[in-house]
DNA sequence: TTGTAAGCGTTATCAG
DNA sequence: CTGATAACGCTTACAA
């Protein structure tokens, strides 16, 4: 736990010189540099990052606030951010469970002084005010923001479009009784996907009915339960749109268990197109979301905003989604 | 970006008083406390964490160094750590890609002064020396450490036992030509699982053969490739042990594609027992690893070591695994 | 090329 | 209960 002073004393130079050595300044002779380096190595000295950032007011750290850490979605977002951040010399400070607005704010405050900015995914649509406040004090970009008011720097997924497209695809295949397995209510992605589904149904002249909407929470087990319920309902749907792949996979498992053939007796689709979806049986038709890229782009937007000095420039980027047709929906598929 | 001085001036008190208010000291009158709080709220003041930690030498932050961030395994480990850490008021600073020892060390140094300790998962078995050095300077616990020397505070998974047990299970079902899909070489889990498989084979009087070992890298696609190769090999194996579930699922997809029935023509098993494995078709026999708990326990071990003041107490805890029999291996299964 | 010294925003000690 | 003031470990003008 040596400090800069210890090294300076041992090397018989001033602390300024030691500092220069560790900051790559050229204004130091080769001889002194080597001498200092060797002493530092001997005592195991390394600059204290907290102290350094206090004077420079640069921390090279980015805060990441996520509502949860469960599942491949968050994992990939984090990976995308981390990789991009690393390339620009940033580290990431993660806080991964904000059931509500209060914990969100608490976590954000705990990061004050430690981070140069934040990438935030709000827990639900009730956090708009809190987000606004955070964004006024530090450059931040929002992931799938609840606020459409265009006043913030944000990036989100084309949830509505994706859900619309996949429902439309099923309609084109001749399905009329298309059910939806919803994600948790309050969740932004969840709501948007539901809207897209309903809109496509309406556009085809079918009134969306509560009887066709099953509640889920993005987990496999909830998809499984929704599947069991759907099978019982009369008349039984001929197709089911799950709000994410995990639920679709749970759903398929329930259908298999009940002896319902996929896609002949029930077409199934997912959303997110996680890696595993192409390997399940039958391969899952889904809406591809480049989650890794979402994280990567979020960082890029952030650093751009941060470098331009000002507060977060208000601009809302939407990452497009893409329909991936495989066999679970009953159309020809890719194989 | 108000500082403590701004608040003190505006509230017409000393900075010491403001500090006391924000540290919950009782030695301040209710009236002053409220006054200070209101001023602080008005100017949006919040203590600067970096500055605070400089004087207290407490950062309430834990560093987490992982070789990669891809997939459910890391995701769950992080979630386990994060949850446990949050309960004790800690945040986590994550660095998630250390292909080699150098980047490991670089990341560790960048955290100096920011974290009170670390939880580290080494990239491969060549990082022992570097780890040793880090552990001398800061309390740390190792995840699946390469060093068995018992000189470090570590926690790992019973990889060897799990692989032994699952191979033994297949042997008991009458299989003799049991192939293995290996994980990346150099990876600690990967190597241990391979050893367990080989040992079980040997114990049954079967010499492990390179012809029965297929290289993979823990991804679905590598499992798929291994599956294709295995089908071609003569004589064809009757069972395959994959070093993780992702590969097993890719493997099953390759078998299905080739019309090989599971488990009748080929028994398949995985490792890790990720959530999705119980929902695939057929449900996957695997070795259950409580990944979330691994992270949780790691934190608990760390905080215990950190509080006891000294350096990491050397003790190596091994988290047991549990064989989960489902249908992919051909025995009766759980349903 | 090197050294001196003034901060950076807090906390903590010690008087009052 | 409150206020000065000295650290904490470092960077960075400014001097030499």
XYZ file of C-alpha atoms (C1' of nucleotides) in Angstrom, chain B residues 14 17 20 27-29 32 55, chain D residues 1-5 7-9:
16
model
C -19.396 25.112 8.444
C -21.757 20.480 9.915
C -22.285 15.554 9.800
C -24.472 15.568 17.034
C -26.420 18.135 15.103
C -29.628 19.961 15.995
C -29.768 22.795 11.451
C -10.385 10.252 3.582
C -23.921 21.242 19.159
C -20.639 23.674 15.989
C -16.328 25.442 13.674
C -11.328 25.479 12.198
C -8.081 22.815 10.127
C -5.057 15.093 6.456
C -6.265 11.554 2.283
C -3.018 10.636 -2.548
